[in-house]
Tab-separated table of C-alpha atoms in Angstrom:
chain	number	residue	atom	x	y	z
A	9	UNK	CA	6.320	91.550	50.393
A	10	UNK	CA	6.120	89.031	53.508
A	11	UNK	CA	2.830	86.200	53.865
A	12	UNK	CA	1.390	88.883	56.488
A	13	UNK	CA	1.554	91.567	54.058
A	14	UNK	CA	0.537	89.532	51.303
A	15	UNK	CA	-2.572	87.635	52.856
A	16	UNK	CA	-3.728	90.773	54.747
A	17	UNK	CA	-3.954	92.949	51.706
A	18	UNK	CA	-6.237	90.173	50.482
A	19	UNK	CA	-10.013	89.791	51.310
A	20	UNK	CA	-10.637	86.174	50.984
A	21	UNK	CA	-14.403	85.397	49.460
A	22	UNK	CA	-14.813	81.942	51.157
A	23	UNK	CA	-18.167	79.497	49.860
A	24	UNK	CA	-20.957	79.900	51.872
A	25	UNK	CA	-22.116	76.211	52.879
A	26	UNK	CA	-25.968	76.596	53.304
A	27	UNK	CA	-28.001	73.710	53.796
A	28	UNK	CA	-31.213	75.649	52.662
A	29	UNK	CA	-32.183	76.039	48.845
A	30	UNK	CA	-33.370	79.076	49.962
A	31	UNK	CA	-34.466	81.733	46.081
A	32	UNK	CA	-31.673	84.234	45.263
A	33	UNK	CA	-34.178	86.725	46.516
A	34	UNK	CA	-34.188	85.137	50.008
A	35	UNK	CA	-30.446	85.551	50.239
A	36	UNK	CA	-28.042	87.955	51.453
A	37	UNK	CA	-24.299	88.803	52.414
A	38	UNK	CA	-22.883	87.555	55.350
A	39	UNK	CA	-19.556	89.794	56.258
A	40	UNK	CA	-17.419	88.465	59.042
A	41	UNK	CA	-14.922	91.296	60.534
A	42	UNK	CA	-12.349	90.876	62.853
A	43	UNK	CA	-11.933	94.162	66.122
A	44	UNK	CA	-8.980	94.470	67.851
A	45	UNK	CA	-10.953	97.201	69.752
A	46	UNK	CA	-9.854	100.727	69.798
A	47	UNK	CA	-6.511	100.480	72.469
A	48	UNK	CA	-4.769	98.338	69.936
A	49	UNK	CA	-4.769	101.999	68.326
A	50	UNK	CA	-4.113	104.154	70.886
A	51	UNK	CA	-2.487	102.009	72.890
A	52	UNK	CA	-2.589	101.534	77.115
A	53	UNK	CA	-0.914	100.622	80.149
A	54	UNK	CA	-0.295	97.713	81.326
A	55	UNK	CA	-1.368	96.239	85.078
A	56	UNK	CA	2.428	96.599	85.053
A	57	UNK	CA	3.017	100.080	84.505
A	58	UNK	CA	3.701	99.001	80.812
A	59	UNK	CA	2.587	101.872	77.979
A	60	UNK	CA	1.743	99.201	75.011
A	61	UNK	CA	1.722	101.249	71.849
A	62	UNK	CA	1.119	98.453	68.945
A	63	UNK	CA	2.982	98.973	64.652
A	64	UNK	CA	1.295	95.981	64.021
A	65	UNK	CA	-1.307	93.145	65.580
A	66	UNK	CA	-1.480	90.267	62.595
A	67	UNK	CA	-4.173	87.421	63.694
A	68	UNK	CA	-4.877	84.635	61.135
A	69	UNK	CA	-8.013	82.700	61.121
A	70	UNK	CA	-8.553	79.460	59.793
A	71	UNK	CA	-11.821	77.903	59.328
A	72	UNK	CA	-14.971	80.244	60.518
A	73	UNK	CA	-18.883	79.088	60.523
A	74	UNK	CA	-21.794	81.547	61.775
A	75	UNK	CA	-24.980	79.569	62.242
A	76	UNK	CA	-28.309	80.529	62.927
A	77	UNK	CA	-29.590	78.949	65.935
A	78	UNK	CA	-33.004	78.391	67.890
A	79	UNK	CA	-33.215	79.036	71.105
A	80	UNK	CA	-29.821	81.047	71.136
A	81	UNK	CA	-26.652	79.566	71.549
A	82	UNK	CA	-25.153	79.550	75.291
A	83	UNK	CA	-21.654	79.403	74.979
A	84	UNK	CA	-21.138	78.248	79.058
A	85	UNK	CA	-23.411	75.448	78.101
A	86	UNK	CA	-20.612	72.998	77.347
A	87	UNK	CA	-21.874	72.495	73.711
A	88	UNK	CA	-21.165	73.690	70.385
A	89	UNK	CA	-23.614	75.214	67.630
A	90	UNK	CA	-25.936	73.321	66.175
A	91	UNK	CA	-27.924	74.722	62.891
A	92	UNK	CA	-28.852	73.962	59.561
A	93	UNK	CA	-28.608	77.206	58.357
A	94	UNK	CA	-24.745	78.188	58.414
A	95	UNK	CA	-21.917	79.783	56.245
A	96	UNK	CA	-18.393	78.639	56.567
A	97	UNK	CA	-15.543	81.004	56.121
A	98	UNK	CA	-13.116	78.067	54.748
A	99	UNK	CA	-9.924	79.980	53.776
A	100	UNK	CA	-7.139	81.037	56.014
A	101	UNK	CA	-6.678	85.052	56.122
A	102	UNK	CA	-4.065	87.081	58.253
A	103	UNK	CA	-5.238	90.747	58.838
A	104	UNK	CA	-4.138	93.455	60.581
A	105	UNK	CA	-5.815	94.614	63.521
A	106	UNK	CA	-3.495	97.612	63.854
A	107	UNK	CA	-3.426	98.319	60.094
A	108	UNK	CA	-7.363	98.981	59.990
A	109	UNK	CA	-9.978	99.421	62.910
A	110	UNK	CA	-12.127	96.593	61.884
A	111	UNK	CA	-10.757	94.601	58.690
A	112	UNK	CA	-12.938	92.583	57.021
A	113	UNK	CA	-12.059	88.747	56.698
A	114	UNK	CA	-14.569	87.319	54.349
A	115	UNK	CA	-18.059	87.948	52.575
A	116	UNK	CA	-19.911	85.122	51.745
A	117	UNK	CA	-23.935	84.540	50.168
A	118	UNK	CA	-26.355	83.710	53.280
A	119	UNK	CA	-29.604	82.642	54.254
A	120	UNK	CA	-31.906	85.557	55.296
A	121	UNK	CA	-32.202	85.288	59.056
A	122	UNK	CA	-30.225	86.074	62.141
A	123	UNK	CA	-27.005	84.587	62.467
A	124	UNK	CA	-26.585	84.499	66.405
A	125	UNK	CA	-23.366	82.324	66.803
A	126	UNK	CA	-19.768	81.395	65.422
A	127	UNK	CA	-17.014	79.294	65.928
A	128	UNK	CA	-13.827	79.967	64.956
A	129	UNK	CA	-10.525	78.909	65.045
A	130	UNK	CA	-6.802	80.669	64.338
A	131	UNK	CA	-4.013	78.850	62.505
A	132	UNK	CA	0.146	79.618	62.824
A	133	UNK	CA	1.201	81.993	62.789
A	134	UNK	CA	-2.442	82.487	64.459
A	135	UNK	CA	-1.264	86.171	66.548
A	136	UNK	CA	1.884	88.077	66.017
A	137	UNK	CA	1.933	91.099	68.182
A	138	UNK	CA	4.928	93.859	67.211
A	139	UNK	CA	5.479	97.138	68.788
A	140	UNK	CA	6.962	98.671	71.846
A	141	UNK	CA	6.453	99.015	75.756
A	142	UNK	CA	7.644	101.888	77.735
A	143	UNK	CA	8.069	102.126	81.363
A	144	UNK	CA	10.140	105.261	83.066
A	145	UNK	CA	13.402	105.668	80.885
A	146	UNK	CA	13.263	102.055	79.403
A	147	UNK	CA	12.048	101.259	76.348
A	148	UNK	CA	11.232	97.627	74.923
A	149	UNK	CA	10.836	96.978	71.407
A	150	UNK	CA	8.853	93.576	71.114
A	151	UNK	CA	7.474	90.829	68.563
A	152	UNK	CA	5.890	88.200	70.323
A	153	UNK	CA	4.588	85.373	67.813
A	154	UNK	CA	1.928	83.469	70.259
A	155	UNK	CA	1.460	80.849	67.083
A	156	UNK	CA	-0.373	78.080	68.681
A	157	UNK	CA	-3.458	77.415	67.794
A	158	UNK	CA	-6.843	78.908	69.252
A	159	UNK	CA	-10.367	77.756	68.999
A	160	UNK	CA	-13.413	79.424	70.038
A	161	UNK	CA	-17.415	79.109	70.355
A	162	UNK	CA	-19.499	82.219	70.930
A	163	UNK	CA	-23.146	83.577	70.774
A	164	UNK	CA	-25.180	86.092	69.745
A	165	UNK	CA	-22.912	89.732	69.502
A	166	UNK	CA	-23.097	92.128	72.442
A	167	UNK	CA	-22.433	95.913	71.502
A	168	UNK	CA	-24.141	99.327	71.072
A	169	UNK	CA	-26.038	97.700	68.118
A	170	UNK	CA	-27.449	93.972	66.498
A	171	UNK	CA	-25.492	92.231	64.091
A	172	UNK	CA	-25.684	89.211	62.198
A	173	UNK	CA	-29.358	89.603	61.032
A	174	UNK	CA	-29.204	88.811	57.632
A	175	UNK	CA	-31.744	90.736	55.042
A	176	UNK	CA	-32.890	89.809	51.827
A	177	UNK	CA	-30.253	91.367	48.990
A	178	UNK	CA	-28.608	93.287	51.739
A	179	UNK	CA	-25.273	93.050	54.218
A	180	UNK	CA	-25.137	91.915	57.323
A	181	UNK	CA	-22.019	91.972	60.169
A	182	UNK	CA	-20.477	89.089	61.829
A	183	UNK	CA	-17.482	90.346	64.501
A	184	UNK	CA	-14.486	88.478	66.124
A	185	UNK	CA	-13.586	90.225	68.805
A	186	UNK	CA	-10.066	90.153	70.853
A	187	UNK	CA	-9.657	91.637	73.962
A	188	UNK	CA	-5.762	92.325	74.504
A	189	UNK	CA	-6.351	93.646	78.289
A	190	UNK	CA	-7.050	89.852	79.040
A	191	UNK	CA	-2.992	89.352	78.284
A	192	UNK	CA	-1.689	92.047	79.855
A	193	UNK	CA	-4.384	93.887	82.621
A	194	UNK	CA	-5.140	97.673	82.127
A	195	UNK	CA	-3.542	100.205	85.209
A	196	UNK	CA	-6.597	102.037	84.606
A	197	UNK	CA	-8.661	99.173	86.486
A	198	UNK	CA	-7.842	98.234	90.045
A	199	UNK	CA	-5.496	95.393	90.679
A	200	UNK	CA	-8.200	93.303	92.574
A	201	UNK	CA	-10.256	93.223	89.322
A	202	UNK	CA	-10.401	90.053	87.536
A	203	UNK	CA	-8.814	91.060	84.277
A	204	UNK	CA	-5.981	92.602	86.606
A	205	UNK	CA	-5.821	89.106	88.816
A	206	UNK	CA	-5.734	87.282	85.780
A	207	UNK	CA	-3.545	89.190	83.312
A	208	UNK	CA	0.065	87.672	82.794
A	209	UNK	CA	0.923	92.248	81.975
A	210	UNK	CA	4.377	92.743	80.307
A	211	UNK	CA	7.195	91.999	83.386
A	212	UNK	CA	7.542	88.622	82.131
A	213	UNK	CA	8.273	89.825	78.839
A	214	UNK	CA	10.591	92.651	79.975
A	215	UNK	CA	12.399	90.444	82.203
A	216	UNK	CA	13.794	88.206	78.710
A	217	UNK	CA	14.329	91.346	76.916
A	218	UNK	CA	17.971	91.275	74.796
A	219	UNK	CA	19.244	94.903	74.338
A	220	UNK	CA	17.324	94.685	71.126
A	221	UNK	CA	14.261	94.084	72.616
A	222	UNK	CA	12.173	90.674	72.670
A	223	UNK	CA	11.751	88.851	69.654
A	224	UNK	CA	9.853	85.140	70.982
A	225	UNK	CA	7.218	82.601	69.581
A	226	UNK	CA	5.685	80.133	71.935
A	227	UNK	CA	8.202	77.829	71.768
A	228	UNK	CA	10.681	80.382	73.102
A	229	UNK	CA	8.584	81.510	76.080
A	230	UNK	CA	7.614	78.040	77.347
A	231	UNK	CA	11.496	77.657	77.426
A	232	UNK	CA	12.121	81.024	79.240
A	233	UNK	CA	9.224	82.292	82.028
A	234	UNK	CA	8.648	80.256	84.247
A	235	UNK	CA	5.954	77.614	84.452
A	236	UNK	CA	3.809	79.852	86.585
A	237	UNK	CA	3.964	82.138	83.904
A	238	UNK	CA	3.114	80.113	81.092
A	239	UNK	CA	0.110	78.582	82.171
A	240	UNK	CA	-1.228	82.145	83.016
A	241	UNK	CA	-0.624	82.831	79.673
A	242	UNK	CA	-2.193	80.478	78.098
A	243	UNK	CA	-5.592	81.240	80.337
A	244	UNK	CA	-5.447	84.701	79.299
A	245	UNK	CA	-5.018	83.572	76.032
A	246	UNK	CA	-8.231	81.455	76.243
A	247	UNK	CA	-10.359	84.693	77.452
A	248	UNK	CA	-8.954	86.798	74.099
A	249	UNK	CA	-11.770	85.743	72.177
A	250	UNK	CA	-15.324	87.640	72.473
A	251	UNK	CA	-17.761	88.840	69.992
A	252	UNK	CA	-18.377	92.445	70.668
A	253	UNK	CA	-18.975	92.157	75.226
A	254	UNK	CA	-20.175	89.025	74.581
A	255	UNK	CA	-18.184	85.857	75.653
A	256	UNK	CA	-17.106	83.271	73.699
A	257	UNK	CA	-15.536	79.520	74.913
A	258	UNK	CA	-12.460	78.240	74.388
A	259	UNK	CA	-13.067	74.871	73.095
A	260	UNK	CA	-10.143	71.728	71.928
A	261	UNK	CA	-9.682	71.762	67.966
């Protein structure tokens, strides 16, 4: 059994770090999930012309807190969270956001209230994407290790429902979100949209294919696309992170 197998079968209970003394019957659970979103399953084409279809999408996070803020934390503000009510997702965990829809990275005691921001951070192998692109008659196995480290702040969740409010002896959701059309556009969108103009899509990748497909970390695509090509990637790789529709900040670790 490899680390990704081993660490993603594993639900790591991290310490909550409150800095209330709030009663026991004040308290809660805090669970923080991470969301690939639903075309990691299905899979979808590329700006490109790419069809992504996606065995497995491993993402490990190091070192998580939710806070509860007042007024509610503007990511765009140049800032970070400020609180003294937070929980702190300590240990490192690598799940699967292939391997289950919405896997859950930690549960953790909290503070009743409404936990409207994180920060978060991954740490190597931090995203290993594995699978295969398709485009006419060619066909591109890949596994792209992108293991340098990402850091993000981000408010309150943005979705079909609330999350993060915290109830007295009940559950409540915190959500990393990644949105993989930032890295490679979506042909369902027109190219003059931003996450079309933006998107580094697949070419680059095809073009340092091997007959056995591409198998690449970071080190190993700063040496082989070109320069233009790298720094696009690494912008797109600074829009991944999002927490539901809402935007997060990429911030210096």
């Amino acid at each position: 059994m490899n680390l990704y197998q081993r660490l993603g079968t594993v639900i790591i209970l991290s310490t909550a770090l409150l800095a209330s003394c709030a009663p026991a019957s004040q308290k809660g659970t805090l669970q923080l999930y991470a969301n690939g979103e639903e075309r990691l399953q299905t899979g979808w084409t590329t700006k490109d012309g790419w069809q992504l279809q996606f065995d497995h999408v491993y993402l490990t996070l190091g070192r998580v807190t939710a806070y509860q803020t007042n007024p509610p934390f503007d990511p765009e503000g140049g800032d970070r969270p400020k609180s003294e009510v937070t929980v702190v997702f300590s240990d490192p965990v690598t799940v699967d956001l292939v391997g289950d829809e919405r896997p859950l990275g930690g549960s953790a005691v909290a503070a009743v209230g409404h936990f409207n921001a994180l920060q978060w951070q991954t740490v190597p192998p931090s995203l290993q994407l594995l699978g295969t692109a398709q485009r006419g008659g060619v066909r591109v196995p890949f596994n792209i290790r992108l293991d340098q480290p990402l850091a993000f702040v981000c408010g309150d969740y943005i979705g079909d429902q609330r999350q993060g409010i915290v109830a007295a002896n009940s559950a409540a959701d915190v959500e990393i979100t990644l949105h993989f059309d930032h890295l490679f556009g979506d042909r369902a969108e027109p190219p003059s949209t931003e996450i079309n103009r933006d998107a580094v899509g697949f070419d680059p990748f095809a073009a340092i294919a091997t007959p056995e497909g591409v198998r690449v970390d970071w080190a190993g695509l700063q040496q082989r696309l070109s320069p233009q090509e790298v720094e696009t990637l690494r912008k797109a790789l600074g829009s991944l992170g999002h927490v539901g529709e809402g935007h997060c900040r990429e911030v210096s670790l």
